[in-house]
mmCIF file of C-alpha atoms in Angstrom:
data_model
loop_
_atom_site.group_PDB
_atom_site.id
_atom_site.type_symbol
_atom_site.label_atom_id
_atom_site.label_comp_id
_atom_site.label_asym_id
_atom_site.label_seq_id
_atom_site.Cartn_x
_atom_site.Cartn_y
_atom_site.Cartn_z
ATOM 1 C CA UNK L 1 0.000 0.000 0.000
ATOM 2 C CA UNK L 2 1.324 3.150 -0.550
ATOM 3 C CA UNK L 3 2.259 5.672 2.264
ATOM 4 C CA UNK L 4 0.226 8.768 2.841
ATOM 5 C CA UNK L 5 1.043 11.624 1.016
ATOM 6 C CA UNK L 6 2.377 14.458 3.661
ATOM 7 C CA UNK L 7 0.408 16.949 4.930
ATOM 8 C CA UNK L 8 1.042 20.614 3.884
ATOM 9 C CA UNK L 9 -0.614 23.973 5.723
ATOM 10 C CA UNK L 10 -2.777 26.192 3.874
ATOM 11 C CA UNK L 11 -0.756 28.892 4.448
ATOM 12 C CA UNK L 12 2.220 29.792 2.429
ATOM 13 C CA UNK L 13 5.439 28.240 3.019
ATOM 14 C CA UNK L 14 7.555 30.966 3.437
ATOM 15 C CA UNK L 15 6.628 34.920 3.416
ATOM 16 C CA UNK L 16 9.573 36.335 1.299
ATOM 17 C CA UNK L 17 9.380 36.172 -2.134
ATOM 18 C CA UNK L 18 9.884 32.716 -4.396
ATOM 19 C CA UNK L 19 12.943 32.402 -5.621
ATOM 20 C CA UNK L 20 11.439 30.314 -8.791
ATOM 21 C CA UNK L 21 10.921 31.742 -12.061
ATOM 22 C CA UNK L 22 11.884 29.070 -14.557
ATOM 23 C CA UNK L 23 9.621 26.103 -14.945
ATOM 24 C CA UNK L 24 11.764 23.969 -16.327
ATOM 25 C CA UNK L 25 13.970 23.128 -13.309
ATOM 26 C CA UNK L 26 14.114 19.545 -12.985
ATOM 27 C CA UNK L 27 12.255 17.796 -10.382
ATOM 28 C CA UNK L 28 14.458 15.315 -7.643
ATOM 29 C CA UNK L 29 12.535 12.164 -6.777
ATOM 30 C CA UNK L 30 11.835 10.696 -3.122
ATOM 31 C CA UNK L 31 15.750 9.133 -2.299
ATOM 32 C CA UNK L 32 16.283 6.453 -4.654
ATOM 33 C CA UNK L 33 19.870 4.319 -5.459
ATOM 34 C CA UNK L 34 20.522 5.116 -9.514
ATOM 35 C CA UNK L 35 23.636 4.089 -10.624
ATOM 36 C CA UNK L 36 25.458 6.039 -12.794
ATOM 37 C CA UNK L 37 27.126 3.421 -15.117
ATOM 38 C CA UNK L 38 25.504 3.104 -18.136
ATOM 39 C CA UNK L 39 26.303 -0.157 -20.117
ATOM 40 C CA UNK L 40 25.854 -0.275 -24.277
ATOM 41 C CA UNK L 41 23.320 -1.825 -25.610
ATOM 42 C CA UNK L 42 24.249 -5.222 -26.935
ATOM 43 C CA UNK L 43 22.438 -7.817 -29.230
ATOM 44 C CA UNK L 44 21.912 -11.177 -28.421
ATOM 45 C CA UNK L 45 24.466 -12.585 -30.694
ATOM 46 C CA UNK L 46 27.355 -10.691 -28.637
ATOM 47 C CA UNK L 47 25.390 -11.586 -25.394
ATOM 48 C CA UNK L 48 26.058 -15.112 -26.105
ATOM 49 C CA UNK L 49 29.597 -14.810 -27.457
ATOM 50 C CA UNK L 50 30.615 -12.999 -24.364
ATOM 51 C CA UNK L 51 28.856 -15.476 -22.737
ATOM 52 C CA UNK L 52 30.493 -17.587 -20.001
ATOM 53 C CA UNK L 53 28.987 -20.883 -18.346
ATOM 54 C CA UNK L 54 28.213 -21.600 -15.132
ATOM 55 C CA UNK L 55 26.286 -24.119 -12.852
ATOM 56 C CA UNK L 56 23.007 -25.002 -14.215
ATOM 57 C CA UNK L 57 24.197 -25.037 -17.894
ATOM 58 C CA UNK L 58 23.751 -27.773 -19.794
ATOM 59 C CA UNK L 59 26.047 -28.431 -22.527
ATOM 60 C CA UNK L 60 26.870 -30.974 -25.719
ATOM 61 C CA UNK L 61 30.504 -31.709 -26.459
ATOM 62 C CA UNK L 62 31.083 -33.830 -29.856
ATOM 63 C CA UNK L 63 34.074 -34.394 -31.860
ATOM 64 C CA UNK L 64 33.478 -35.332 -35.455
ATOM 65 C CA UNK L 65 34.135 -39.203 -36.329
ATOM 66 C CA UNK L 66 34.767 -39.820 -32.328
ATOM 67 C CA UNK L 67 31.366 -41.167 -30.952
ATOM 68 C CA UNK L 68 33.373 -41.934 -27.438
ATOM 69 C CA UNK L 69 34.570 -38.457 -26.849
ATOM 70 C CA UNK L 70 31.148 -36.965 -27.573
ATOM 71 C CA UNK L 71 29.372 -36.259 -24.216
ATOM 72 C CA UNK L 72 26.067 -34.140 -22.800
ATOM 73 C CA UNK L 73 26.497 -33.078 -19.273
ATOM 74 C CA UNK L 74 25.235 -30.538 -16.929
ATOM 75 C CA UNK L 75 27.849 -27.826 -15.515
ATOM 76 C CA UNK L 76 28.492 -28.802 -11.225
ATOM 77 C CA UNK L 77 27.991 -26.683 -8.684
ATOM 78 C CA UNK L 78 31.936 -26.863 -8.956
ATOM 79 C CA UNK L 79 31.233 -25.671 -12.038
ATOM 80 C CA UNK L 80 33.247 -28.450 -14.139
ATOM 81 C CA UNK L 81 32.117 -31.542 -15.957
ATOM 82 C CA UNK L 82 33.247 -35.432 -15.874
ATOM 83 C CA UNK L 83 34.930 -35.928 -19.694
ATOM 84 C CA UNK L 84 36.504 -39.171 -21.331
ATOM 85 C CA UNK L 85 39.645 -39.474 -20.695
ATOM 86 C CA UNK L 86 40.066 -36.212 -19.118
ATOM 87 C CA UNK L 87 38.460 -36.621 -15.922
ATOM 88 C CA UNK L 88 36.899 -33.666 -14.255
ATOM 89 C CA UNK L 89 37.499 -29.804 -16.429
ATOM 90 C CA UNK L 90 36.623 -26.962 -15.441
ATOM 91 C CA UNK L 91 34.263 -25.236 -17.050
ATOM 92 C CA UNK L 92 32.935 -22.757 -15.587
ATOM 93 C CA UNK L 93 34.372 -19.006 -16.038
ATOM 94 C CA UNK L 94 34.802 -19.735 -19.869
ATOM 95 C CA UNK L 95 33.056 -19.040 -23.330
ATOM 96 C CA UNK L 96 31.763 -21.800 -25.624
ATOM 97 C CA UNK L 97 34.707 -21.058 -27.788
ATOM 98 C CA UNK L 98 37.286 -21.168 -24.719
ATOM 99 C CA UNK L 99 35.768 -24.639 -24.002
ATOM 100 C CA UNK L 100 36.330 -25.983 -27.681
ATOM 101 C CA UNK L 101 39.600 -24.983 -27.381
ATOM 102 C CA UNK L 102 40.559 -26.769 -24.168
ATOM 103 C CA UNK L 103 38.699 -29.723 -25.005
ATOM 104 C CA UNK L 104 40.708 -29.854 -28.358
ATOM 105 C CA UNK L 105 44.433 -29.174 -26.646
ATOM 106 C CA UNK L 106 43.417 -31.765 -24.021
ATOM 107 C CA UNK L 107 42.582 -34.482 -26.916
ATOM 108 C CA UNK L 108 45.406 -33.354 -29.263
ATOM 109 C CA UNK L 109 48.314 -35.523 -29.898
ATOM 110 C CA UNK L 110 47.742 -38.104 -26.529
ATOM 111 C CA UNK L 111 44.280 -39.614 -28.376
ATOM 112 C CA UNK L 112 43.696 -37.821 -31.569
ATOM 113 C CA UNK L 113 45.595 -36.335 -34.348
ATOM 114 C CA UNK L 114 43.533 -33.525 -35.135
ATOM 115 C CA UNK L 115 40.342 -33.399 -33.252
ATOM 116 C CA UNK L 116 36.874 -31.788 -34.559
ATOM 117 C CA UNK L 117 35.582 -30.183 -31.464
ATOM 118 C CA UNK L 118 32.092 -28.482 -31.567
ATOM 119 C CA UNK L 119 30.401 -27.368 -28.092
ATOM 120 C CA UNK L 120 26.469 -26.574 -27.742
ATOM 121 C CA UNK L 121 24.594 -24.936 -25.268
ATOM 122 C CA UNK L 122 21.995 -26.818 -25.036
ATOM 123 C CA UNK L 123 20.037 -25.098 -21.981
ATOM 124 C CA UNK L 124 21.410 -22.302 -20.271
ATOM 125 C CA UNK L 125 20.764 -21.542 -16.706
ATOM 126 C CA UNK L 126 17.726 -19.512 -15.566
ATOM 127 C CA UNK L 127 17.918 -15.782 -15.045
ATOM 128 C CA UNK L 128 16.208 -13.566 -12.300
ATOM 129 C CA UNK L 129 13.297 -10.892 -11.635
ATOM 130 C CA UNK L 130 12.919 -9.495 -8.749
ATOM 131 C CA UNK L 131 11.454 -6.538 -7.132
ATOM 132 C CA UNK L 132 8.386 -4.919 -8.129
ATOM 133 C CA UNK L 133 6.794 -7.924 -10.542
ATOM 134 C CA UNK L 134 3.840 -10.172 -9.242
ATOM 135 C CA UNK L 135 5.909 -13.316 -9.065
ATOM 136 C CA UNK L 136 9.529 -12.549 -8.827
ATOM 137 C CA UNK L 137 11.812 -16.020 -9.088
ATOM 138 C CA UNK L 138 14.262 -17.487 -11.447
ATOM 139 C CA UNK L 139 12.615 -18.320 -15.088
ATOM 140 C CA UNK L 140 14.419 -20.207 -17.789
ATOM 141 C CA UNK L 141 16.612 -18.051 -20.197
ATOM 142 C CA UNK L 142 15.792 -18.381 -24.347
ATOM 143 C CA UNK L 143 18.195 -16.677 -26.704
ATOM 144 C CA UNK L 144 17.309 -13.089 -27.563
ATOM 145 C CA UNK L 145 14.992 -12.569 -24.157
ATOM 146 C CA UNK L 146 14.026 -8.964 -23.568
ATOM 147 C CA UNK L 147 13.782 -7.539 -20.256
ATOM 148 C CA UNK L 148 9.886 -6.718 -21.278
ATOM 149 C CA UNK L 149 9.841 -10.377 -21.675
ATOM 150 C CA UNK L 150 11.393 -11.755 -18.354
ATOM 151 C CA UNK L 151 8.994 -9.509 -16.196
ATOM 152 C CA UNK L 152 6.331 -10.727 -18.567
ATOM 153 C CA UNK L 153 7.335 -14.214 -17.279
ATOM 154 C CA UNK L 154 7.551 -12.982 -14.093
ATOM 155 C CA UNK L 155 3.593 -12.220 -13.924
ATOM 156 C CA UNK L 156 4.072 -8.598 -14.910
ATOM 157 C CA UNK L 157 4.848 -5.621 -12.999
ATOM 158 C CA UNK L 158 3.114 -5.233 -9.485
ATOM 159 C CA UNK L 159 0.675 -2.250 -9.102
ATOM 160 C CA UNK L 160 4.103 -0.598 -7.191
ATOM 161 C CA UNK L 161 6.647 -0.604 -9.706
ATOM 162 C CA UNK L 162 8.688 1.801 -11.237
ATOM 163 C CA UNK L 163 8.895 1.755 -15.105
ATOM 164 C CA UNK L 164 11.148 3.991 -15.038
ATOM 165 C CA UNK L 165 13.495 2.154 -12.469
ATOM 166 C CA UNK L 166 14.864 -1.219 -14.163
ATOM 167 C CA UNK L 167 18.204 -2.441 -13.176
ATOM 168 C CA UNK L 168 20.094 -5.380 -14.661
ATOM 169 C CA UNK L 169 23.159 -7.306 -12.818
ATOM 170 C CA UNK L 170 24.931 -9.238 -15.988
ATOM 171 C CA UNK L 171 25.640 -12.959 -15.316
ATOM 172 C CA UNK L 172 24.808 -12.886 -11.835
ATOM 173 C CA UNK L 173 27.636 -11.134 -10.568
ATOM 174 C CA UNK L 174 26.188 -9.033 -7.368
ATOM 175 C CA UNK L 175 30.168 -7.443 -6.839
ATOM 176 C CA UNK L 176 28.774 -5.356 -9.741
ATOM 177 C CA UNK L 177 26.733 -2.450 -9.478
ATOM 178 C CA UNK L 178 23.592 -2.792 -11.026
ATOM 179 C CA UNK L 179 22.930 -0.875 -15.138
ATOM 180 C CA UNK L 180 19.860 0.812 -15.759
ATOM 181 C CA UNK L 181 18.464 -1.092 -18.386
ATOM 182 C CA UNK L 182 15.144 -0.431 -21.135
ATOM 183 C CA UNK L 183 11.951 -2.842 -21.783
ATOM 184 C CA UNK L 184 13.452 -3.768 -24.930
ATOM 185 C CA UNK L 185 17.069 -4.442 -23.409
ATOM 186 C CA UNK L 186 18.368 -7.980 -24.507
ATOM 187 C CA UNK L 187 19.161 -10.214 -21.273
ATOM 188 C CA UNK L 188 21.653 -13.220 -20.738
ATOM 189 C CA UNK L 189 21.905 -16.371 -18.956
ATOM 190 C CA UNK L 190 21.955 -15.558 -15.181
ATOM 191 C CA UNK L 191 21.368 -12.236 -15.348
ATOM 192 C CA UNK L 192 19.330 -9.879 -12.435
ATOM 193 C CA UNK L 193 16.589 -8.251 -13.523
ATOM 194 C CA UNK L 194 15.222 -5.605 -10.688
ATOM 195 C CA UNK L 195 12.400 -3.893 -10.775
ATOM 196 C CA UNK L 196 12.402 -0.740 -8.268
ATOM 197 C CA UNK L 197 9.295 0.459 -6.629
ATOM 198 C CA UNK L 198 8.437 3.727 -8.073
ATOM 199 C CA UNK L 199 9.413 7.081 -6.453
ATOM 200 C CA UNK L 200 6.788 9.786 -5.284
ATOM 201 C CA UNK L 201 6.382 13.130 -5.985
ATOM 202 C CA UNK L 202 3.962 15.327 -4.624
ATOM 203 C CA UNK L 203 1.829 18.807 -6.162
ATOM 204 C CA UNK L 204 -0.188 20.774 -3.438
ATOM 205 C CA UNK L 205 -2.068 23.542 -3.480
ATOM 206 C CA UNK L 206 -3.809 25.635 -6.359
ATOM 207 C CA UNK L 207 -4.146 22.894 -8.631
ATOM 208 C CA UNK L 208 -6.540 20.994 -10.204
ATOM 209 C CA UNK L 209 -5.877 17.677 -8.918
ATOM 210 C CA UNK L 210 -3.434 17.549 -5.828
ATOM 211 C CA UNK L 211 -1.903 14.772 -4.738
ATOM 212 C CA UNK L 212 1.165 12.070 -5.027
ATOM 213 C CA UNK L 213 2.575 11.087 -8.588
ATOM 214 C CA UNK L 214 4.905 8.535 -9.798
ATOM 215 C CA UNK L 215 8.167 10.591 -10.196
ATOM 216 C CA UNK L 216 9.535 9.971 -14.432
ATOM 217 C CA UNK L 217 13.157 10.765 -14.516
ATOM 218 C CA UNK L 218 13.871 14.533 -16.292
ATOM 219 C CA UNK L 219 10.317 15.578 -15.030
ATOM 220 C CA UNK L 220 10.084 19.680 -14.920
ATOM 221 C CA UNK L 221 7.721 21.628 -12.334
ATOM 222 C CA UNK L 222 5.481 21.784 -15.650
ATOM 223 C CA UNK L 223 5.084 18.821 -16.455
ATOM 224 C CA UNK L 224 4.435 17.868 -12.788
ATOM 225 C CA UNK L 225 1.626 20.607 -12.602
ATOM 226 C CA UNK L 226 0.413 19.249 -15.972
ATOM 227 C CA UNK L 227 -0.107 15.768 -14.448
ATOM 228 C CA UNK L 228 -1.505 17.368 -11.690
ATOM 229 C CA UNK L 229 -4.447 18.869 -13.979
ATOM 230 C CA UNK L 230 -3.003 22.324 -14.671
ATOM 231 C CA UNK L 231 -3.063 25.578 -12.411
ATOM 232 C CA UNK L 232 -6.933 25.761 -10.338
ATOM 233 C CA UNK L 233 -9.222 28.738 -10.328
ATOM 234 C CA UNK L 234 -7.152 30.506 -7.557
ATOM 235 C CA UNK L 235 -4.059 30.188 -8.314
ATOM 236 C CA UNK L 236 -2.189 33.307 -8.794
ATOM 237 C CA UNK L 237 1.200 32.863 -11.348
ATOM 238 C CA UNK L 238 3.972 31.128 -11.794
ATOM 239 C CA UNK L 239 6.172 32.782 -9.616
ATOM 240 C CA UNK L 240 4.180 31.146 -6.522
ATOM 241 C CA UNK L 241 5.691 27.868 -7.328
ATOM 242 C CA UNK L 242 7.874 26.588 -4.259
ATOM 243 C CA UNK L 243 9.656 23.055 -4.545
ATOM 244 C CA UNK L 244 10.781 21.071 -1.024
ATOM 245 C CA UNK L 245 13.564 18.783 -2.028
ATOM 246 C CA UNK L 246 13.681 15.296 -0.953
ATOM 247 C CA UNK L 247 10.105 15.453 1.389
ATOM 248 C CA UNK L 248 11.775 17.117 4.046
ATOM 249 C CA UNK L 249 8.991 19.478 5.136
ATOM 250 C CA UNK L 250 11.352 21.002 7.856
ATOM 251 C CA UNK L 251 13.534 22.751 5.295
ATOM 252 C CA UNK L 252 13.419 25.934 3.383
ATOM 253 C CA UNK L 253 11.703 25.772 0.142
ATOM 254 C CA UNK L 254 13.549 26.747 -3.001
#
């Protein structure tokens, strides 16, 4: 549920004059963590390139002509696999074609002359939503997945959530800080998707419809007392605009 929007009195915040005369001043949401680091935008292909296994992956090994050295296997929780002749390898950490190429110096010259090594994904390990979605979990990961489509997966967004306020943590790796990420941003195996509850921002007074608003990032004090249903009968001009950073309703206004 959401909290109750803060009280305000009737009478004006402060007696000497505003010190506001441009309505395009950005608005600052209620306190919110957004990182900073932006990531490019990359397409599935180069997702799964880049891509390195981990438990949960389940992979295909074969070697042309070699029936005995071809093997499907699920990555450990130790992250290797059992292979003939080469016991346990670790494989976890590494790209598909990192793999092929330490299968292939492992099988070259002791057992084969010049080994034909292909490696398959066959299923890759689930990826994440959490946050603000109706059923937040792991769901299994299909090549070219959007982000719209993971929380789509993950029942939708909850009646709380920010869509302005999507974070993705790549491969799992929670040492990183999370990248602001789009509805249409492409997702890999293991990756975080979180879904922020949306920020608050609040229009009181002469207006048309006061009340608390779901704060969009680059929002100006016009396009807040648009939402709000434009200026009411009283109000008296632009210059009577006051903003109170960060709901602290013990500060000056600005």
């Amino acid at each position: 549920m959401p909290n109750e929007e803060p009280t305000f009195n009737e009478e004006p915040i402060i007696n000497e004059e505003p010190i506001i005369e441009n309505t395009e001043l950005h608005l600052n949401p209620a306190p919110a963590d957004i990182p900073e680091n932006i990531e490019p935008e990359l397409n599935p292909d180069e997702i799964l390139s880049s891509y390195r296994l981990g438990k949960g992956d389940n992979i295909s090994i074969k070697v042309f002509g070699e029936p005995d050295f071809s093997v499907t296997a699920n990555v450990s929780k130790e992250g290797s696999i059992s292979y003939p002749f080469l016991g346990e390898i670790k494989l976890a950490g590494l790209t598909v074609n990192q793999i092929k190429q330490k299968i292939t110096s492992g099988l070259k010259g002791d057992y084969l002359i010049d080994p034909k090594v292909t490696v398959t994904v066959l299923q890759y390990r689930q990826l994440f939503v959490n946050g603000e979605v109706k059923a937040p979990g792991g769901y299994a990961f299909e090549p070219g997945m959007t982000v719209n489509k993971a929380i789509s997966l993950a029942g939708g967004f909850a009646e709380t959530a920010s869509r302005d306020e999507i974070f993705v943590i790549r491969d799992g790796n929670k040492t990183m800080t999370p990248s602001p990420a789009k509805l249409e941003t492409y997702l890999g195996p293991g990756d975080i998707i979180i879904v922020k509850e949306y920020k608050k921002f609040y229009v009181n007074g002469a207006v048309k419809s006061p009340g608390s608003y779901e704060y969009i990032r680059g929002i100006t004090v016009e396009k807040a007392i648009s939402i709000a249903g434009g200026l009411g009968e009283y109000a008296t001009s632009w210059s009577k605009i006051y903003i109170i950073r960060d709901r602290d309703e013990t500060q000056t206004p600005t």
